[in-house]
């Protein structure tokens, strides 16, 4: 449901110096999705449609990661207040409620955003910010309140805070709702009077307080959600936070995850009920798994993979952009890429689809009921017809294996059918010598015995 009279600005122009990266901070990924994508999705799930993104560092890439938004370029990054001020012209005439969110805070979900807006509206405020009391608030702006009444006064940024202010646990999340005209008016009065020489958005709230406007915090119910991404360590903390959220969602839908602490399931994965995910398994974004499947241990399913019901993918198997049909199995040491497997296929240990010829990717089609022998290589493009079998170590070159055929060798050729042995009459001494009844030669004793 879309919210009336609400717009948003997301600040995403910064480089993210503390990441020590060439890549803009908001483009770093958490569980397969850019940090910025979480922020935008949280807003959209809360019902905000008109989103302005402030871009600067790697602006083109950031634009690509934020489809469907409006963009404004902040040529030089002179602070969060300066960043928001760039949006004033684009929001000319808008007098409603404006979310302003840091593009590096992916964990504040839609429910919290809606609480923030609700508190803001119920109390008829000019500004409401989301705060939380953190065990370790270092790096965050501290919420400075009046000692007597606890009224919000201003923020003290980490670099500018006194030792006493650094002991304040209540921290600023960097997520705000403003009455739009009020914040732009206040920003005009903000000065770069701080150690970084930046125009702080946080100072705009102090300007509002000094001007007698109503400003206060909405306390987060889950303090961990206010953690932003400023360093590689934060990336791990956010990954762990979101990882558990994803795993719990699958468990609630009837999926057994044997060891959540070693299982990585990215966002946008669908898994059917009664599927079992064994330990040390990685399932990447965009994978679909049916019901009653088994995956792992030590398996990786990559983007574009679909497992139909009752499929089984075992240890040291990597599957990419491949459809595995119902009740088909690849249990050991395989790579299946750009392939389509029918139903009841058995992929022998060590079978590899050679999908890449150094120039392009090619498809492998394995029809229903095929069995591949251990260490088969299927050199794509190749089709293995219904019910066919490959021998151990077969290298099946581009082309087609006819339905029902058995191919062996390097390169793989149809197995030559031996002539059935001539029948002997029973009077010729029975089966003491000569071929055994199944056509195979009798085993010879190894000369010389054991050495
Ligand atoms: C900011 C807040 C701090 C708060 C914290 C929460 C300020 C001054 N401080 O600090 O009180 O506790 O967030 O995470 O606002 N950006 C721009 N242009 C700029 C500068 C920054 O677009 O010129 C963007 C960044 O890309 C980032 C966001 O604004 O997405 C926040 O900037 P960042 O430098 O991470 O601020 P913090 O130091 O985390
Ligand atoms: Mg930050």
XYZ file of C-alpha atoms and ligand atoms in Angstrom:
491
model
C 0.000 0.000 0.000
C 1.476 3.341 -0.936
C 1.744 6.081 1.665
C 0.085 9.427 1.058
C 2.097 12.593 1.078
C 5.427 10.870 1.784
C 8.642 11.034 -0.218
C 12.177 9.947 0.543
C 15.743 11.037 -0.004
C 18.503 8.453 0.303
C 22.052 9.716 0.813
C 24.395 7.588 -1.262
C 27.077 9.875 -2.661
C 29.905 9.097 -0.239
C 32.934 6.996 -1.042
C 33.061 5.219 2.280
C 36.685 5.881 3.148
C 36.656 3.402 6.019
C 35.836 0.553 3.624
C 39.283 1.043 2.020
C 37.753 0.180 -1.322
C 37.621 1.443 -4.874
C 33.944 0.605 -4.893
C 31.359 3.005 -3.470
C 30.279 1.821 -0.055
C 26.585 1.477 -0.891
C 27.460 -0.948 -3.731
C 29.131 -3.493 -1.475
C 27.000 -6.597 -1.220
C 25.333 -8.302 1.694
C 23.959 -11.779 0.875
C 24.140 -11.068 -2.837
C 22.462 -7.659 -2.855
C 24.012 -4.176 -2.759
C 23.605 -2.392 0.569
C 21.669 0.391 -1.176
C 19.202 -2.119 -2.594
C 18.151 -3.072 0.940
C 17.513 0.554 1.837
C 15.373 1.075 -1.273
C 13.479 -2.153 -0.763
C 12.766 -1.269 2.879
C 11.324 2.048 1.760
C 9.216 0.502 -0.990
C 7.896 -2.186 1.330
C 6.877 0.593 3.716
C 4.920 2.120 0.822
C 7.184 4.978 -0.297
C 7.184 5.353 -4.064
C 8.927 8.639 -4.822
C 12.572 8.167 -3.867
C 15.354 10.624 -4.666
C 18.859 9.177 -4.429
C 21.830 11.488 -3.947
C 24.696 10.094 -5.996
C 28.331 11.150 -6.272
C 31.058 8.567 -5.974
C 30.661 6.031 -8.812
C 27.413 7.744 -9.710
C 26.748 5.654 -12.821
C 27.048 2.341 -11.028
C 24.927 3.605 -8.142
C 22.239 4.708 -10.607
C 22.199 1.213 -12.081
C 21.762 -0.314 -8.636
C 18.826 1.962 -7.867
C 16.435 1.488 -10.772
C 13.149 3.344 -10.542
C 14.448 6.253 -8.436
C 15.147 9.895 -9.237
C 18.794 10.950 -9.005
C 20.610 14.083 -8.018
C 24.340 14.449 -8.243
C 26.335 15.841 -5.340
C 29.468 16.947 -7.186
C 31.668 17.263 -4.149
C 30.863 15.378 -0.969
C 30.764 18.041 1.705
C 28.738 16.167 4.293
C 25.308 14.670 4.899
C 23.640 18.103 5.287
C 25.124 19.289 2.023
C 23.937 16.051 0.385
C 20.319 16.557 1.448
C 20.407 20.234 0.436
C 21.013 19.110 -3.173
C 17.485 17.658 -3.232
C 15.708 20.887 -2.366
C 14.956 21.929 -5.939
C 13.656 18.456 -6.841
C 11.255 18.592 -3.900
C 10.106 22.165 -4.479
C 6.487 22.581 -3.425
C 6.384 19.336 -1.454
C 5.094 20.079 2.039
C 4.561 16.501 3.257
C 6.694 14.099 5.308
C 10.150 13.388 4.024
C 12.114 10.275 4.964
C 15.838 10.943 4.848
C 17.836 7.736 5.086
C 21.513 6.938 5.034
C 22.237 4.705 2.061
C 24.572 2.650 4.242
C 21.993 1.442 6.788
C 20.371 -1.674 5.293
C 18.926 -3.223 8.443
C 16.172 -0.760 9.333
C 13.178 -2.670 8.011
C 9.819 -1.385 6.746
C 8.062 -1.936 10.076
C 10.498 0.349 11.851
C 10.210 2.962 9.111
C 6.442 2.942 9.521
C 6.780 3.298 13.322
C 9.087 6.250 12.772
C 6.562 7.913 10.493
C 3.672 7.160 12.827
C 5.403 8.683 15.872
C 6.326 11.685 13.798
C 2.760 12.229 12.663
C 1.036 11.487 15.978
C 3.227 14.043 17.731
C 2.957 16.620 14.936
C 6.735 17.014 14.876
C 9.033 18.838 12.525
C 11.656 16.127 12.813
C 11.831 12.615 14.262
C 14.979 10.510 14.217
C 15.440 6.836 14.953
C 17.770 6.189 17.885
C 18.980 3.182 19.852
C 21.067 2.568 22.961
C 24.090 0.619 21.763
C 26.501 -1.496 23.806
C 29.244 -0.064 21.642
C 28.167 3.307 20.246
C 31.600 4.232 18.897
C 31.394 5.769 15.438
C 27.809 6.956 15.877
C 26.443 10.407 16.562
C 25.452 10.537 20.264
C 22.091 11.925 21.291
C 22.694 14.864 23.654
C 19.719 15.621 25.883
C 18.970 18.274 28.416
C 19.921 16.897 31.870
C 16.865 18.099 33.703
C 14.032 17.088 31.413
C 15.746 14.751 28.944
C 14.709 16.962 26.054
C 16.685 16.400 22.837
C 19.210 19.182 22.211
C 21.669 18.093 19.502
C 23.946 15.339 18.266
C 27.623 14.971 19.113
C 29.473 13.239 16.285
C 32.184 10.773 17.292
C 35.042 12.973 16.053
C 33.715 16.065 17.774
C 32.344 14.533 21.001
C 33.835 15.234 24.413
C 34.889 12.185 26.492
C 31.724 12.645 28.523
C 29.545 12.707 25.405
C 31.256 9.585 24.139
C 29.822 7.753 27.165
C 26.263 8.396 26.000
C 24.834 5.095 24.738
C 21.893 6.593 22.829
C 23.003 6.831 19.219
C 21.680 8.283 15.991
C 20.693 5.770 13.313
C 20.931 8.323 10.487
C 17.238 7.677 9.657
C 14.866 10.618 9.909
C 11.419 11.901 9.007
C 11.120 15.664 8.495
C 8.385 18.035 7.610
C 9.993 18.780 4.269
C 9.991 22.615 4.216
C 11.310 22.754 7.808
C 14.456 20.747 7.130
C 15.446 22.690 4.006
C 14.973 25.939 5.894
C 17.142 24.658 8.765
C 19.869 23.379 6.418
C 20.454 26.921 5.224
C 21.580 27.815 8.735
C 23.973 24.891 9.199
C 27.679 25.811 9.316
C 30.688 23.529 8.866
C 31.801 24.172 12.452
C 33.299 20.784 13.187
C 36.564 18.892 12.936
C 35.757 17.519 9.484
C 34.662 20.907 8.142
C 31.510 19.270 6.742
C 27.900 20.359 6.661
C 26.282 17.868 9.002
C 22.655 16.933 8.518
C 22.607 16.230 12.243
C 23.188 19.930 12.919
C 19.953 20.745 11.100
C 18.079 19.067 13.958
C 19.866 21.289 16.496
C 18.902 24.312 14.386
C 15.281 23.163 14.489
C 15.403 22.769 18.285
C 16.995 26.200 18.694
C 14.219 27.655 16.542
C 11.581 26.200 18.880
C 10.514 23.408 16.493
C 9.451 19.985 17.734
C 12.141 17.335 17.401
C 12.511 14.009 19.184
C 13.621 10.411 18.843
C 11.708 7.278 18.051
C 13.532 4.540 19.959
C 14.300 1.429 17.941
C 12.834 -1.778 19.364
C 15.769 -3.765 18.010
C 18.990 -1.789 18.568
C 21.013 -4.018 16.241
C 19.056 -2.788 13.257
C 20.552 0.685 13.413
C 24.057 -0.551 12.635
C 25.286 0.951 9.391
C 27.988 -0.190 7.015
C 31.157 1.821 7.440
C 33.846 -0.865 7.389
C 34.452 -4.426 6.243
C 33.698 -5.554 9.779
C 30.287 -3.910 9.593
C 29.660 -5.832 6.381
C 30.124 -9.085 8.300
C 27.888 -7.930 11.154
C 25.130 -6.974 8.690
C 25.526 -10.256 6.823
C 25.094 -12.203 10.051
C 22.071 -10.152 11.074
C 20.329 -10.632 7.736
C 21.479 -14.230 7.311
C 19.595 -15.335 10.396
C 16.536 -13.431 9.292
C 16.610 -15.302 5.958
C 17.280 -18.721 7.542
C 14.463 -18.276 10.039
C 12.079 -17.320 7.251
C 12.862 -20.595 5.438
C 12.560 -22.626 8.645
C 9.177 -21.056 9.328
C 8.097 -22.254 5.871
C 8.989 -25.871 6.650
C 12.598 -26.182 5.523
C 15.035 -28.149 7.705
C 18.349 -26.352 8.030
C 20.551 -28.836 9.831
C 23.262 -26.357 10.827
C 22.287 -22.699 10.394
C 25.711 -21.531 11.517
C 27.371 -22.998 8.402
C 24.567 -22.382 5.911
C 24.520 -19.281 3.709
C 21.314 -18.580 1.870
C 21.183 -15.298 0.016
C 18.109 -13.164 -0.535
C 15.435 -14.033 -3.123
C 15.681 -17.803 -2.746
C 12.576 -20.014 -2.700
C 12.629 -23.404 -0.971
C 9.730 -25.867 -0.726
C 8.600 -27.593 2.444
C 10.374 -30.691 3.752
C 13.545 -29.898 1.894
C 16.658 -30.542 3.972
C 19.681 -28.267 3.718
C 22.758 -30.027 5.069
C 25.689 -28.150 6.661
C 28.260 -26.021 4.781
C 25.940 -25.152 1.944
C 25.842 -21.905 -0.027
C 22.690 -21.003 -1.932
C 22.983 -17.846 -3.977
C 20.441 -15.231 -4.904
C 17.721 -16.260 -7.334
C 17.742 -20.038 -6.757
C 14.486 -22.010 -6.612
C 14.304 -25.331 -4.776
C 11.261 -27.573 -4.726
C 9.837 -29.697 -1.941
C 11.441 -32.793 -0.395
C 14.827 -32.027 -1.926
C 18.161 -32.518 -0.209
C 21.093 -30.159 -0.673
C 24.609 -30.518 0.722
C 26.667 -30.981 2.745
C 29.288 -28.789 1.014
C 27.185 -27.827 -1.996
C 26.912 -24.537 -3.859
C 23.818 -23.579 -5.842
C 24.343 -20.479 -7.962
C 22.018 -18.025 -9.667
C 19.513 -19.418 -12.119
C 19.398 -22.888 -10.581
C 16.079 -24.665 -10.218
C 15.725 -27.963 -8.366
C 12.431 -29.678 -8.970
C 10.776 -31.695 -6.195
C 12.831 -34.512 -4.671
C 16.046 -33.578 -6.449
C 19.245 -34.244 -4.523
C 22.508 -32.330 -4.727
C 25.281 -33.762 -2.584
C 28.773 -32.973 -1.442
C 31.182 -30.887 -3.500
C 28.641 -30.263 -6.219
C 28.322 -26.820 -7.820
C 25.217 -26.060 -9.843
C 24.860 -22.920 -11.971
C 21.957 -21.829 -14.178
C 20.758 -25.403 -14.338
C 17.379 -27.050 -14.022
C 17.474 -30.385 -12.220
C 14.358 -32.448 -12.886
C 12.199 -34.280 -10.434
C 13.925 -36.973 -8.442
C 17.235 -36.436 -10.220
C 20.475 -36.680 -8.309
C 24.015 -35.364 -8.451
C 25.457 -36.538 -5.191
C 29.218 -36.189 -5.459
C 31.972 -33.980 -6.905
C 30.226 -32.465 -9.916
C 29.864 -29.214 -11.812
C 26.580 -28.674 -13.621
C 26.441 -25.389 -15.523
C 23.963 -24.155 -18.166
C 22.264 -27.532 -18.165
C 18.762 -28.937 -18.201
C 18.327 -32.307 -16.561
C 15.131 -34.295 -16.960
C 13.508 -36.470 -14.316
C 15.132 -39.495 -12.647
C 18.581 -38.649 -13.945
C 21.554 -39.976 -12.032
C 24.703 -37.927 -12.381
C 27.665 -40.130 -11.473
C 30.414 -38.932 -9.165
C 32.770 -36.476 -10.815
C 30.569 -35.724 -13.838
C 31.339 -32.299 -15.294
C 29.505 -30.195 -17.845
C 32.209 -28.430 -19.878
C 29.985 -25.463 -20.650
C 32.615 -22.876 -21.575
C 34.856 -23.145 -24.633
C 36.874 -20.044 -23.849
C 34.565 -17.822 -25.887
C 30.963 -18.623 -25.079
C 28.787 -20.696 -22.771
C 26.888 -23.660 -24.201
C 24.023 -25.785 -23.031
C 23.895 -29.411 -21.938
C 20.613 -31.270 -22.114
C 20.266 -34.521 -20.225
C 16.955 -36.227 -20.824
C 14.873 -38.345 -18.440
C 16.397 -41.450 -16.956
C 19.995 -40.848 -18.087
C 22.824 -42.308 -15.995
C 26.285 -40.833 -16.329
C 29.281 -42.868 -15.264
C 31.865 -41.541 -12.833
C 34.081 -38.789 -14.245
C 32.015 -38.258 -17.378
C 32.724 -34.977 -19.164
C 29.839 -33.588 -21.202
C 31.331 -31.116 -23.684
C 28.566 -28.616 -24.493
C 26.553 -28.089 -26.601
C 25.463 -31.666 -26.118
C 22.267 -33.627 -25.683
C 22.116 -36.976 -23.949
C 18.954 -38.765 -25.059
C 16.391 -40.385 -22.847
C 17.610 -43.385 -20.904
C 21.165 -43.218 -22.287
C 24.198 -44.239 -20.246
C 27.781 -43.001 -20.298
C 30.670 -45.135 -19.135
C 33.140 -44.172 -16.432
C 35.591 -41.554 -17.738
C 33.660 -40.963 -20.967
C 34.279 -37.646 -22.710
C 31.110 -36.924 -24.648
C 31.920 -34.429 -27.386
C 29.513 -31.846 -28.802
C 26.539 -33.456 -30.436
C 23.953 -35.958 -29.401
C 23.891 -39.288 -27.644
C 20.874 -41.192 -29.002
C 18.167 -42.243 -26.588
C 18.898 -45.563 -24.937
C 22.520 -45.694 -26.156
C 25.532 -46.517 -24.040
C 28.655 -44.519 -24.878
C 32.141 -45.110 -23.508
C 35.698 -43.894 -23.940
C 37.518 -40.793 -25.075
C 36.000 -39.444 -27.231
C 32.880 -41.359 -26.279
C 31.491 -43.804 -28.870
C 28.613 -46.212 -28.722
C 29.551 -49.408 -26.948
C 30.147 -52.101 -29.581
C 27.724 -54.918 -28.997
C 29.589 -58.177 -28.921
C 28.169 -61.156 -30.767
C 26.372 -63.406 -28.356
C 28.441 -66.557 -27.781
C 27.465 -69.663 -29.665
C 25.452 -72.073 -27.594
C 27.136 -75.290 -26.720
C 25.287 -78.486 -26.491
C 24.992 -79.814 -22.971
C 26.935 -82.945 -24.068
C 30.057 -80.822 -24.686
C 31.056 -80.714 -21.061
C 28.932 -78.008 -19.496
C 30.342 -74.609 -18.554
C 33.770 -75.589 -17.226
C 35.561 -73.636 -19.962
C 34.547 -70.867 -22.372
C 32.478 -67.765 -21.892
C 30.337 -67.377 -18.836
C 26.615 -67.262 -19.263
C 26.523 -63.436 -19.270
C 28.863 -63.164 -22.220
C 31.869 -61.909 -20.229
C 35.173 -63.755 -20.309
C 35.949 -65.875 -17.303
C 38.461 -64.225 -15.019
C 42.033 -65.327 -15.454
C 44.148 -65.944 -12.484
C 46.893 -63.381 -12.053
C 50.193 -65.090 -12.759
C 52.762 -65.211 -10.051
C 50.314 -64.696 -7.219
C 51.090 -62.093 -4.590
C 54.381 -60.357 -4.554
C 26.112 9.528 10.104
C 25.605 10.556 11.130
C 25.702 9.936 12.507
C 24.964 8.636 12.590
C 25.406 7.676 11.486
C 24.491 6.475 11.442
C 26.128 12.737 10.206
C 27.026 13.915 10.274
N 26.394 11.749 11.044
O 27.487 9.296 10.355
O 25.154 10.849 13.473
O 25.139 8.050 13.860
O 25.363 8.316 10.191
O 24.900 5.538 10.497
O 25.193 12.731 9.428
N 26.852 10.889 2.209
C 26.593 11.623 1.070
N 27.287 12.768 0.848
C 28.203 13.243 1.725
C 28.457 12.489 2.882
C 27.767 11.324 3.113
O 25.750 11.232 0.256
O 28.770 14.303 1.440
C 26.108 9.617 2.442
C 27.025 8.407 2.518
O 27.203 7.836 1.228
C 26.269 7.490 3.457
C 25.427 8.432 4.322
O 25.444 9.691 3.674
O 25.422 6.606 2.753
C 26.009 8.595 5.739
O 27.341 9.064 5.643
P 28.505 8.480 6.542
O 29.764 9.143 6.144
O 28.460 7.031 6.580
O 28.079 9.062 7.974
P 28.440 8.449 9.377
O 29.819 8.840 9.724
O 28.106 7.023 9.423
Mg 27.674 5.666 7.946
